[in-house]
Amino acid sequence: DAGVTQSPTHLIKTRGQHVTLRCSPISGHKSVSWYQQVLGQGPQFIFQYYEKEERGRGNFPDRFSARQFPNYSSELNVNALLLGDSALYLCASSPLRQTLGDTQYFGPGTRLTVL
Amino acid sequence: AQKVTQAQTEISVVEKEDVTLDCVYETRDTTYYLFWYKQPPSGELVFLIRRNSFDEQNEISGRYSWNFQKSTSSFNFTITASQVVDSAVYFCALSEARAGGTSYGKLTFGQGTILTVHP
C-alpha cells in the first residue's frame, strides 16, 4: 500500500504570497494532521482533521487554514507568507478516529522557502 | 502543558558502538502515549515505536530497545551495535490527551537528537 503522499515536494514563494499544500493519506485512514518543522527543531502541530471537521488546532495564526475532502485528502493553505513560514510541512495520517495514542504515519513533506 | 526534552543535541559514535538517546517528558495526564520517530536526510518521519503510560515493560526489536520509566518520566532509546544506516535525527514525542472533552492525536515533539554513526 502507498504511504502518505504530499505535493509539491519543494516550493519557493515570495513574501505576501499564498500557498496551498496537498496531502493524500494512507488508504483507509480518515484522520489527517499537519505539522510545521523549522530547520533544527522538532515538528510543531498545526491542525488535525477527521471526517472533514477540524478536531484540533495548534498555536498558529489565522493565516493558516486547512480543509479535508470527502476522499480524506487534505489541503493546507497559508496566506500572506512571511519569511518565518519557511519550513518543512509534514502531513500525517492515522487510521482511527482521533484516538489518543493513535499512531500517525508521516509523508515526505513539502519544503517551503519564502524569499 | 505537555513537554518533551531531548537534552542530547548531537551524538557521534563509531560503527558497532551502542548508543542511548535520552527522552524526558512532562504531562499532567495519567493516560498518554509516547513515540519515537526517525528522520533520515530525506525528511520523512519514520515511526519506530509507541508505548502507553500503563505499560512499563521494556521492549526490544532487533538492535533497538526502549526503556520506559514512569518514575523518572523517561523513555530512552538504545541502539545496539550501531550501523552507518542508523545516522538520522531521532525524535521522541508525546500524545496529548483530552482537550475540552475531546481527545485528539496532537503529538508534542522534542527537539530531536542528531545521531551520526561513523564507519
Coordinates of C-alpha atoms in Angstrom, one line a residue:
Chain A
D1 CA 0.0 0.0 0.0
A2 CA 1.2 3.5 -0.7
G3 CA 2.2 5.7 2.2
V4 CA 1.2 9.3 2.8
T5 CA 1.9 11.4 -0.2
Q6 CA 2.4 15.1 -0.4
S7 CA 2.7 17.7 -3.2
P8 CA 4.6 19.6 -4.2
T9 CA 8.0 18.4 -2.9
H10 CA 9.5 21.8 -3.0
L11 CA 8.1 25.3 -3.3
I12 CA 9.6 28.7 -3.5
K13 CA 7.4 31.7 -2.8
T14 CA 7.9 35.4 -2.0
R15 CA 6.6 37.3 1.0
G16 CA 2.9 38.1 0.9
Q17 CA 2.0 35.3 -1.5
H18 CA -0.4 32.5 -0.8
V19 CA 0.5 28.8 -0.9
T20 CA -1.5 25.5 -1.0
L21 CA 0.0 22.2 0.1
R22 CA -1.7 18.9 -0.6
C23 CA -1.7 15.6 1.2
S24 CA -3.2 12.2 0.5
P25 CA -3.5 9.8 3.5
I26 CA -2.8 6.1 3.6
S27 CA -5.8 4.3 2.1
G28 CA -8.3 3.6 4.8
H29 CA -7.0 6.4 7.1
K30 CA -9.6 9.0 8.0
S31 CA -7.6 11.4 10.0
V32 CA -5.0 13.9 8.7
S33 CA -2.7 16.1 10.7
W34 CA -0.4 18.9 9.6
Y35 CA 2.9 19.8 11.3
Q36 CA 5.5 22.6 10.6
Q37 CA 9.1 21.7 11.1
V38 CA 11.5 24.6 11.1
L39 CA 15.1 23.7 10.5
G40 CA 16.8 22.3 13.6
Q41 CA 13.6 21.9 15.5
G42 CA 11.0 19.3 16.2
P43 CA 7.7 19.3 14.3
Q44 CA 5.0 21.7 15.6
F45 CA 1.3 20.7 15.4
I46 CA -0.8 22.9 13.2
F47 CA -4.1 21.1 12.6
Q48 CA -5.9 17.8 12.8
Y49 CA -8.9 16.9 10.7
Y50 CA -11.2 13.9 10.9
E51 CA -14.2 13.3 8.7
K52 CA -13.8 16.8 7.1
E53 CA -14.0 18.5 10.5
E54 CA -11.3 20.3 12.4
R55 CA -10.5 18.3 15.6
G56 CA -7.5 20.2 16.8
R57 CA -5.6 23.3 16.2
G58 CA -2.1 24.4 17.3
N59 CA -0.8 27.8 18.2
F60 CA -0.7 29.2 14.6
P61 CA -2.1 32.5 13.3
D62 CA -5.3 32.6 11.2
R63 CA -3.2 32.9 8.1
F64 CA -3.0 29.1 8.3
S65 CA -6.1 27.2 7.3
A66 CA -6.9 23.7 6.2
R67 CA -9.6 21.5 5.0
Q68 CA -10.3 17.8 4.4
F69 CA -12.2 16.4 1.4
P70 CA -14.7 13.5 1.2
N71 CA -11.8 11.3 0.0
Y72 CA -9.9 12.2 3.2
S73 CA -7.2 14.1 1.3
S74 CA -6.3 17.5 2.7
E75 CA -5.0 20.9 1.8
L76 CA -3.1 23.3 4.0
N77 CA -3.3 27.0 3.0
V78 CA -1.1 29.7 4.2
N79 CA -1.9 33.4 3.3
A80 CA 0.3 36.4 3.4
L81 CA 3.5 34.4 3.6
L82 CA 6.3 35.6 5.9
L83 CA 9.9 34.7 5.9
G84 CA 9.4 32.8 9.1
D85 CA 7.0 30.4 7.3
S86 CA 9.9 28.8 5.6
A87 CA 9.9 25.2 6.8
L88 CA 9.2 21.6 6.1
Y89 CA 5.5 21.0 6.2
L90 CA 4.6 17.4 7.2
C91 CA 1.3 15.7 6.8
A92 CA 0.4 12.6 8.8
S93 CA -2.4 10.2 8.6
S94 CA -3.9 7.9 11.2
P95 CA -6.4 5.1 10.9
L96 CA -8.7 5.7 13.8
R97 CA -11.0 8.4 15.0
Q98 CA -9.0 11.0 17.0
T99 CA -8.0 8.3 19.4
L100 CA -5.4 9.1 22.0
G101 CA -2.2 7.4 21.1
D102 CA -3.3 6.6 17.5
T103 CA -0.1 6.2 15.6
Q104 CA 0.5 8.8 13.0
Y105 CA 2.3 8.0 9.8
F106 CA 4.1 10.8 8.1
G107 CA 4.6 11.8 4.5
P108 CA 7.8 13.0 2.9
G109 CA 6.9 16.7 3.5
T110 CA 6.8 19.8 1.4
R111 CA 9.8 22.1 1.7
L112 CA 8.6 25.7 1.5
T113 CA 11.0 28.5 1.1
V114 CA 9.8 32.1 1.4
L115 CA 12.0 34.8 -0.1
Chain B
A1 CA 1.3 21.7 29.3
Q2 CA 2.9 18.8 27.6
K3 CA 6.7 19.0 27.1
V4 CA 9.3 16.7 25.7
T5 CA 13.0 17.2 26.3
Q6 CA 15.8 15.6 24.4
A7 CA 18.9 17.0 26.1
Q8 CA 21.4 15.5 23.6
T9 CA 21.5 17.7 20.6
E10 CA 24.1 15.6 18.7
I11 CA 25.8 12.3 19.3
S12 CA 28.6 10.8 17.3
V13 CA 29.7 7.2 17.5
V14 CA 31.7 4.7 15.6
E15 CA 30.0 1.8 14.0
K16 CA 29.3 -1.2 16.3
E17 CA 29.2 1.0 19.4
D18 CA 26.0 1.0 21.5
V19 CA 24.2 4.4 21.8
T20 CA 21.4 5.6 24.1
L21 CA 19.2 8.5 23.2
D22 CA 17.5 10.2 26.2
C23 CA 13.9 11.5 26.4
V24 CA 12.3 13.1 29.3
Y25 CA 8.7 14.2 29.2
E26 CA 6.2 16.3 31.3
T27 CA 2.5 15.8 31.4
R28 CA -0.3 16.1 33.9
D29 CA -2.3 13.3 32.2
T30 CA -2.4 9.9 33.7
T31 CA -3.1 8.4 30.3
Y32 CA -0.7 9.2 27.5
Y33 CA 1.3 7.7 24.7
L34 CA 5.0 8.0 23.9
F35 CA 6.6 7.6 20.5
W36 CA 9.9 7.5 18.8
Y37 CA 10.4 8.6 15.2
K38 CA 13.5 8.5 13.0
Q39 CA 14.1 11.3 10.4
P40 CA 16.7 10.4 7.8
P41 CA 18.1 13.1 5.5
S42 CA 15.2 12.5 3.1
G43 CA 13.0 14.3 5.7
E44 CA 10.2 11.7 6.1
L45 CA 9.5 10.8 9.7
V46 CA 9.6 7.0 10.2
F47 CA 7.6 5.6 13.1
L48 CA 9.6 3.3 15.4
I49 CA 7.6 2.6 18.5
R50 CA 4.5 3.5 20.5
R51 CA 4.2 3.0 24.2
N52 CA 1.2 3.7 26.5
S53 CA 1.6 5.0 30.0
F54 CA 0.3 1.8 31.6
D55 CA 2.8 -0.4 30.0
E56 CA 6.3 -0.1 31.6
Q57 CA 7.7 -3.2 30.1
N58 CA 10.9 -2.6 28.1
E59 CA 10.7 -3.5 24.5
I60 CA 13.3 -4.9 22.2
S61 CA 13.1 -5.0 18.4
G62 CA 16.2 -6.3 16.8
R63 CA 19.0 -3.9 17.6
Y64 CA 16.6 -1.4 19.0
S65 CA 15.4 -1.3 22.6
W66 CA 13.4 1.1 24.7
N67 CA 13.4 1.7 28.4
F68 CA 10.3 3.4 29.8
Q69 CA 10.5 4.6 33.4
K70 CA 7.4 6.3 34.6
S71 CA 9.0 7.2 38.0
T72 CA 11.6 9.4 36.2
S73 CA 9.3 10.4 33.2
S74 CA 11.8 9.0 30.8
F75 CA 11.6 6.9 27.6
N76 CA 15.1 6.2 26.4
F77 CA 16.0 4.5 23.2
T78 CA 19.1 2.3 22.8
I79 CA 20.6 1.2 19.5
T80 CA 22.9 -1.8 20.0
A81 CA 25.8 -2.3 17.6
S82 CA 25.1 0.9 15.6
Q83 CA 25.4 1.0 11.9
V84 CA 26.0 3.8 9.4
V85 CA 22.4 3.5 8.3
D86 CA 21.3 4.5 11.7
S87 CA 22.5 8.0 11.1
A88 CA 19.5 10.3 11.3
V89 CA 17.6 12.7 13.6
Y90 CA 15.6 10.9 16.2
F91 CA 12.5 12.4 17.8
C92 CA 10.7 11.5 20.9
A93 CA 7.0 12.5 21.0
L94 CA 4.1 12.6 23.5
S95 CA 0.5 12.2 22.5
E96 CA -1.8 14.8 24.1
A97 CA -4.9 13.6 25.9
R98 CA -8.3 15.1 26.2
A99 CA -8.7 18.8 25.5
G100 CA -12.0 20.3 26.4
G101 CA -13.6 16.9 26.4
T102 CA -12.5 15.9 23.0
S103 CA -9.3 13.9 22.6
Y104 CA -7.2 14.3 19.6
G105 CA -3.9 13.0 18.5
K106 CA -1.7 16.0 18.7
L107 CA 1.9 15.0 19.0
T108 CA 4.3 17.1 21.0
F109 CA 7.9 16.5 19.8
G110 CA 11.2 17.0 21.4
Q111 CA 13.9 19.0 19.7
G112 CA 15.5 15.9 18.3
T113 CA 18.9 14.2 18.6
I114 CA 21.2 14.1 15.6
L115 CA 22.9 10.7 15.6
T116 CA 26.0 10.3 13.3
V117 CA 27.5 6.8 13.0
H118 CA 31.0 6.8 11.5
P119 CA 32.3 3.7 9.7

